[in-house]
Amino acid sequence: MAIGGWRLLSSASKARTVVAVDFTLAKVRAQANFGDLAPHLPGDCAIWGTDETGWPTGPGDPREHLAAWRERSAALGNFHTALGFCAGGALAGALAGPGGRLVLFDPVAVTARTIAEHYADAVRRMGAEPEPEPGGDADELAERYGVVARKVLGEQGVPDSIAGELCARVGANLRYLAMCRAAGLDGLAPDLVVLSRDHELPAALADRPQLRLDVPQERLLAEPGAARAAMPR
């Protein structure tokens, strides 16, 4: 079965359905993702992970993007557990229904500053320097990134087709973060928050059950203990 914006990470017959929310499964960073966590979850789980194709590709109100994503995700049916990593914790919370288990891994409260910092980091990765205080919403920053990227990459001899793919990816990431901001962490009541060694817990979740593991963030989702905590066998 194909569901737009989701990919099956692990399947089982007569399974408990688990949904796992993060920006991407692509190995663009040396960081574990839900594809690494899935093999350590109980064998009776059908695990669906978010696919990068599910995030907004064009301008729009983040609240409307969020509502449309939730509506599309209804095709997953009822699920046992929702997992969320980093900014995706807010989106996992937006999907979690009554009676379902919600587990967050290194959750982050996304703000306008968070989105601006992601834009600035993306510009610096090209060897350019962003504005001192890059304001604007996700759509404006995505457009601004496209202008800078095509100029810098063109000067480096990078084909426009590749520059276009990079711009699309950065734009999708900025709009994904805007969706996470619209969803928010306030009011969420996760059953467990799993933290890496140095991650700072958002104030909105300070009273929730926590487990801190002695691993860096980039290895958190590959840690078998994280999976066991998320879904005890």
CSV table of C-alpha atoms in Angstrom, one decimal:
chain,number,residue,atom,x,y,z
A,1,MET,CA,0.0,0.0,0.0
A,2,ALA,CA,1.3,3.4,-1.0
A,3,ILE,CA,0.5,6.5,1.1
A,4,GLY,CA,1.7,9.9,-0.1
A,5,GLY,CA,4.4,11.4,2.1
A,6,TRP,CA,5.1,8.2,4.0
A,7,ARG,CA,7.2,5.1,3.4
A,8,LEU,CA,7.0,1.8,5.1
A,9,LEU,CA,10.2,1.2,7.2
A,10,SER,CA,9.2,-2.2,8.6
A,11,SER,CA,6.1,-4.3,8.1
A,12,ALA,CA,4.4,-7.1,10.0
A,13,SER,CA,1.2,-9.0,9.6
A,14,LYS,CA,-1.6,-8.2,12.2
A,15,ALA,CA,0.7,-5.3,13.2
A,16,ARG,CA,0.5,-2.5,15.6
A,17,THR,CA,0.9,0.6,13.4
A,18,VAL,CA,3.7,3.1,14.4
A,19,VAL,CA,4.2,6.5,12.7
A,20,ALA,CA,7.6,8.2,12.9
A,21,VAL,CA,8.0,11.9,12.0
A,22,ASP,CA,11.2,13.6,10.9
A,23,PHE,CA,12.2,15.8,8.0
A,24,THR,CA,13.9,13.1,6.0
A,25,LEU,CA,15.4,9.7,5.8
A,26,ALA,CA,18.1,10.8,3.4
A,27,LYS,CA,21.7,10.2,4.6
A,28,VAL,CA,22.7,13.8,4.0
A,29,ARG,CA,24.2,14.0,7.5
A,30,ALA,CA,26.1,11.5,9.6
A,31,GLN,CA,23.0,11.2,11.8
A,32,ALA,CA,20.8,8.2,12.6
A,33,ASN,CA,17.1,8.4,11.6
A,34,PHE,CA,14.0,6.4,12.1
A,35,GLY,CA,15.2,3.9,9.6
A,36,ASP,CA,17.9,3.0,12.1
A,37,LEU,CA,15.4,2.8,15.0
A,38,ALA,CA,12.9,0.6,13.2
A,39,PRO,CA,14.8,-2.7,13.4
A,40,HIS,CA,15.0,-2.4,17.2
A,41,LEU,CA,11.2,-2.0,17.7
A,42,PRO,CA,9.0,-5.0,18.4
A,43,GLY,CA,8.5,-7.4,15.5
A,44,ASP,CA,4.7,-7.0,15.4
A,45,CYS,CA,5.0,-3.3,14.4
A,46,ALA,CA,4.3,-1.8,11.0
A,47,ILE,CA,6.4,1.3,11.0
A,48,TRP,CA,5.6,4.2,8.7
A,49,GLY,CA,8.2,7.0,8.4
A,50,THR,CA,7.6,10.4,6.9
A,51,ASP,CA,8.9,10.9,3.4
A,52,GLU,CA,10.4,14.1,2.2
A,53,THR,CA,7.9,14.2,-0.7
A,54,GLY,CA,5.2,14.9,1.8
A,55,TRP,CA,6.4,18.4,2.8
A,56,PRO,CA,5.2,21.6,1.1
A,57,THR,CA,6.9,22.4,-2.1
A,58,GLY,CA,5.4,25.9,-2.6
A,59,PRO,CA,4.3,29.0,-0.7
A,60,GLY,CA,1.3,29.0,1.6
A,61,ASP,CA,0.0,29.4,5.2
A,62,PRO,CA,1.8,26.9,7.5
A,63,ARG,CA,-1.4,26.3,9.3
A,64,GLU,CA,-3.1,25.3,6.0
A,65,HIS,CA,-0.1,23.1,5.1
A,66,LEU,CA,-0.4,21.4,8.5
A,67,ALA,CA,-4.1,20.8,8.1
A,68,ALA,CA,-3.6,19.3,4.6
A,69,TRP,CA,-0.8,17.1,5.9
A,70,ARG,CA,-2.9,15.8,8.7
A,71,GLU,CA,-5.7,15.1,6.3
A,72,ARG,CA,-3.5,13.1,4.0
A,73,SER,CA,-2.0,11.2,6.9
A,74,ALA,CA,-5.5,9.9,7.9
A,75,ALA,CA,-4.8,7.2,5.3
A,76,LEU,CA,-2.6,5.6,7.9
A,77,GLY,CA,-5.7,4.7,9.9
A,78,ASN,CA,-5.5,4.2,13.7
A,79,PHE,CA,-2.1,3.7,15.1
A,80,HIS,CA,-0.6,2.5,18.4
A,81,THR,CA,2.3,4.9,18.7
A,82,ALA,CA,3.5,8.2,17.3
A,83,LEU,CA,7.2,8.9,17.4
A,84,GLY,CA,8.8,12.3,16.7
A,85,PHE,CA,12.4,13.5,16.4
A,86,CYS,CA,13.7,17.0,16.9
A,87,ALA,CA,11.3,19.6,15.3
A,88,GLY,CA,9.1,16.7,14.2
A,89,GLY,CA,8.0,16.1,17.7
A,90,ALA,CA,5.3,18.8,17.3
A,91,LEU,CA,4.0,17.1,14.2
A,92,ALA,CA,3.9,13.7,15.9
A,93,GLY,CA,1.9,15.3,18.6
A,94,ALA,CA,-0.5,16.8,16.0
A,95,LEU,CA,-1.2,13.2,14.7
A,96,ALA,CA,-1.4,11.5,18.1
A,97,GLY,CA,-5.0,10.6,18.9
A,98,PRO,CA,-6.7,9.7,22.2
A,99,GLY,CA,-5.4,6.4,23.6
A,100,GLY,CA,-2.3,6.4,21.4
A,101,ARG,CA,1.3,6.4,22.8
A,102,LEU,CA,3.4,9.5,22.0
A,103,VAL,CA,7.2,9.4,22.4
A,104,LEU,CA,9.5,12.3,21.5
A,105,PHE,CA,13.2,12.1,20.8
A,106,ASP,CA,15.3,15.3,21.5
A,107,PRO,CA,12.3,17.6,20.8
A,108,VAL,CA,12.8,21.1,19.7
A,109,ALA,CA,10.4,24.1,20.1
A,110,VAL,CA,10.6,25.8,16.7
A,111,THR,CA,10.5,29.6,16.6
A,112,ALA,CA,10.9,32.2,13.9
A,113,ARG,CA,14.6,32.4,15.0
A,114,THR,CA,15.0,28.6,14.5
A,115,ILE,CA,13.8,29.0,10.9
A,116,ALA,CA,16.1,32.0,10.3
A,117,GLU,CA,19.0,30.1,11.7
A,118,HIS,CA,18.4,27.1,9.4
A,119,TYR,CA,18.3,29.5,6.4
A,120,ALA,CA,21.6,31.1,7.5
A,121,ASP,CA,23.2,27.7,8.0
A,122,ALA,CA,22.1,26.7,4.5
A,123,VAL,CA,23.6,29.8,3.0
A,124,ARG,CA,26.9,29.3,4.8
A,125,ARG,CA,27.2,25.7,3.6
A,126,MET,CA,27.5,27.2,0.1
A,127,GLY,CA,30.4,29.4,1.2
A,128,ALA,CA,28.3,32.6,1.3
A,129,GLU,CA,27.4,34.8,4.2
A,130,PRO,CA,23.8,35.5,5.1
A,131,GLU,CA,22.4,38.8,6.3
A,132,PRO,CA,23.2,39.7,9.9
A,133,GLU,CA,19.6,39.3,10.9
A,134,PRO,CA,17.7,37.3,8.3
A,135,GLY,CA,14.1,38.1,9.0
A,136,GLY,CA,11.0,37.0,7.1
A,137,ASP,CA,8.8,33.9,7.0
A,138,ALA,CA,9.7,30.5,5.5
A,139,ASP,CA,8.4,31.4,2.0
A,140,GLU,CA,10.4,34.7,1.9
A,141,LEU,CA,13.6,32.9,3.2
A,142,ALA,CA,13.1,30.1,0.6
A,143,GLU,CA,12.9,32.7,-2.2
A,144,ARG,CA,15.9,34.6,-0.8
A,145,TYR,CA,17.9,31.3,-0.6
A,146,GLY,CA,17.1,30.6,-4.2
A,147,VAL,CA,18.5,33.9,-5.4
A,148,VAL,CA,21.7,33.4,-3.4
A,149,ALA,CA,22.1,29.8,-4.3
A,150,ARG,CA,21.8,30.2,-8.1
A,151,LYS,CA,24.2,33.1,-8.0
A,152,VAL,CA,26.9,31.3,-5.9
A,153,LEU,CA,26.5,27.9,-7.4
A,154,GLY,CA,26.4,29.4,-10.9
A,155,GLU,CA,29.8,31.1,-10.2
A,156,GLN,CA,31.1,27.7,-9.1
A,157,GLY,CA,30.0,26.0,-12.3
A,158,VAL,CA,27.2,23.9,-10.7
A,159,PRO,CA,24.5,23.0,-13.3
A,160,ASP,CA,21.2,24.9,-12.8
A,161,SER,CA,19.3,21.6,-12.5
A,162,ILE,CA,21.4,20.6,-9.4
A,163,ALA,CA,21.0,24.1,-8.0
A,164,GLY,CA,17.3,23.8,-8.5
A,165,GLU,CA,17.1,20.5,-6.6
A,166,LEU,CA,19.1,22.0,-3.7
A,167,CYS,CA,16.8,25.1,-3.6
A,168,ALA,CA,13.7,22.8,-3.5
A,169,ARG,CA,15.2,20.8,-0.7
A,170,VAL,CA,16.0,23.8,1.4
A,171,GLY,CA,12.7,25.4,0.7
A,172,ALA,CA,10.9,22.2,1.8
A,173,ASN,CA,12.9,22.1,5.0
A,174,LEU,CA,12.0,25.7,5.8
A,175,ARG,CA,8.3,25.1,5.2
A,176,TYR,CA,8.5,21.9,7.2
A,177,LEU,CA,9.9,23.9,10.1
A,178,ALA,CA,7.1,26.4,9.7
A,179,MET,CA,4.6,23.6,10.0
A,180,CYS,CA,6.3,22.4,13.1
A,181,ARG,CA,6.1,25.9,14.5
A,182,ALA,CA,2.4,26.0,13.7
A,183,ALA,CA,1.8,22.7,15.5
A,184,GLY,CA,3.8,23.7,18.6
A,185,LEU,CA,4.7,21.7,21.7
A,186,ASP,CA,2.4,23.6,24.1
A,187,GLY,CA,-0.3,21.3,25.4
A,188,LEU,CA,1.4,18.1,24.3
A,189,ALA,CA,1.6,15.3,26.9
A,190,PRO,CA,4.0,12.7,25.6
A,191,ASP,CA,4.2,9.4,27.4
A,192,LEU,CA,8.0,9.7,27.3
A,193,VAL,CA,10.7,12.1,26.2
A,194,VAL,CA,14.0,10.4,25.2
A,195,LEU,CA,17.0,12.7,25.4
A,196,SER,CA,20.6,12.4,24.1
A,197,ARG,CA,23.5,13.3,26.3
A,198,ASP,CA,23.5,17.1,25.8
A,199,HIS,CA,20.1,18.0,24.6
A,200,GLU,CA,18.2,20.7,26.4
A,201,LEU,CA,14.6,19.8,27.2
A,202,PRO,CA,12.1,22.4,26.0
A,203,ALA,CA,10.3,24.1,28.9
A,204,ALA,CA,6.9,23.1,27.7
A,205,LEU,CA,7.8,19.4,28.3
A,206,ALA,CA,9.6,19.9,31.6
A,207,ASP,CA,7.0,17.9,33.6
A,208,ARG,CA,6.9,14.9,31.3
A,209,PRO,CA,8.5,11.5,31.9
A,210,GLN,CA,12.1,11.6,30.7
A,211,LEU,CA,14.9,9.2,29.8
A,212,ARG,CA,18.4,10.5,29.1
A,213,LEU,CA,20.8,8.3,27.3
A,214,ASP,CA,24.6,8.7,27.3
A,215,VAL,CA,24.9,9.0,23.5
A,216,PRO,CA,25.3,12.1,21.2
A,217,GLN,CA,22.3,13.3,19.3
A,218,GLU,CA,23.5,11.9,15.9
A,219,ARG,CA,23.4,8.4,17.4
A,220,LEU,CA,20.2,8.6,19.4
A,221,LEU,CA,17.9,6.9,16.9
A,222,ALA,CA,20.4,4.1,16.4
A,223,GLU,CA,20.6,3.3,20.1
A,224,PRO,CA,18.7,0.1,20.9
A,225,GLY,CA,17.9,1.4,24.4
A,226,ALA,CA,16.0,4.3,22.8
A,227,ALA,CA,13.8,1.9,20.9
A,228,ARG,CA,13.2,-0.3,23.9
A,229,ALA,CA,12.1,2.8,25.9
A,230,ALA,CA,9.8,4.0,23.1
A,231,MET,CA,8.0,0.7,22.8
A,232,PRO,CA,8.6,-1.8,25.6
A,233,ARG,CA,8.2,-5.4,24.3
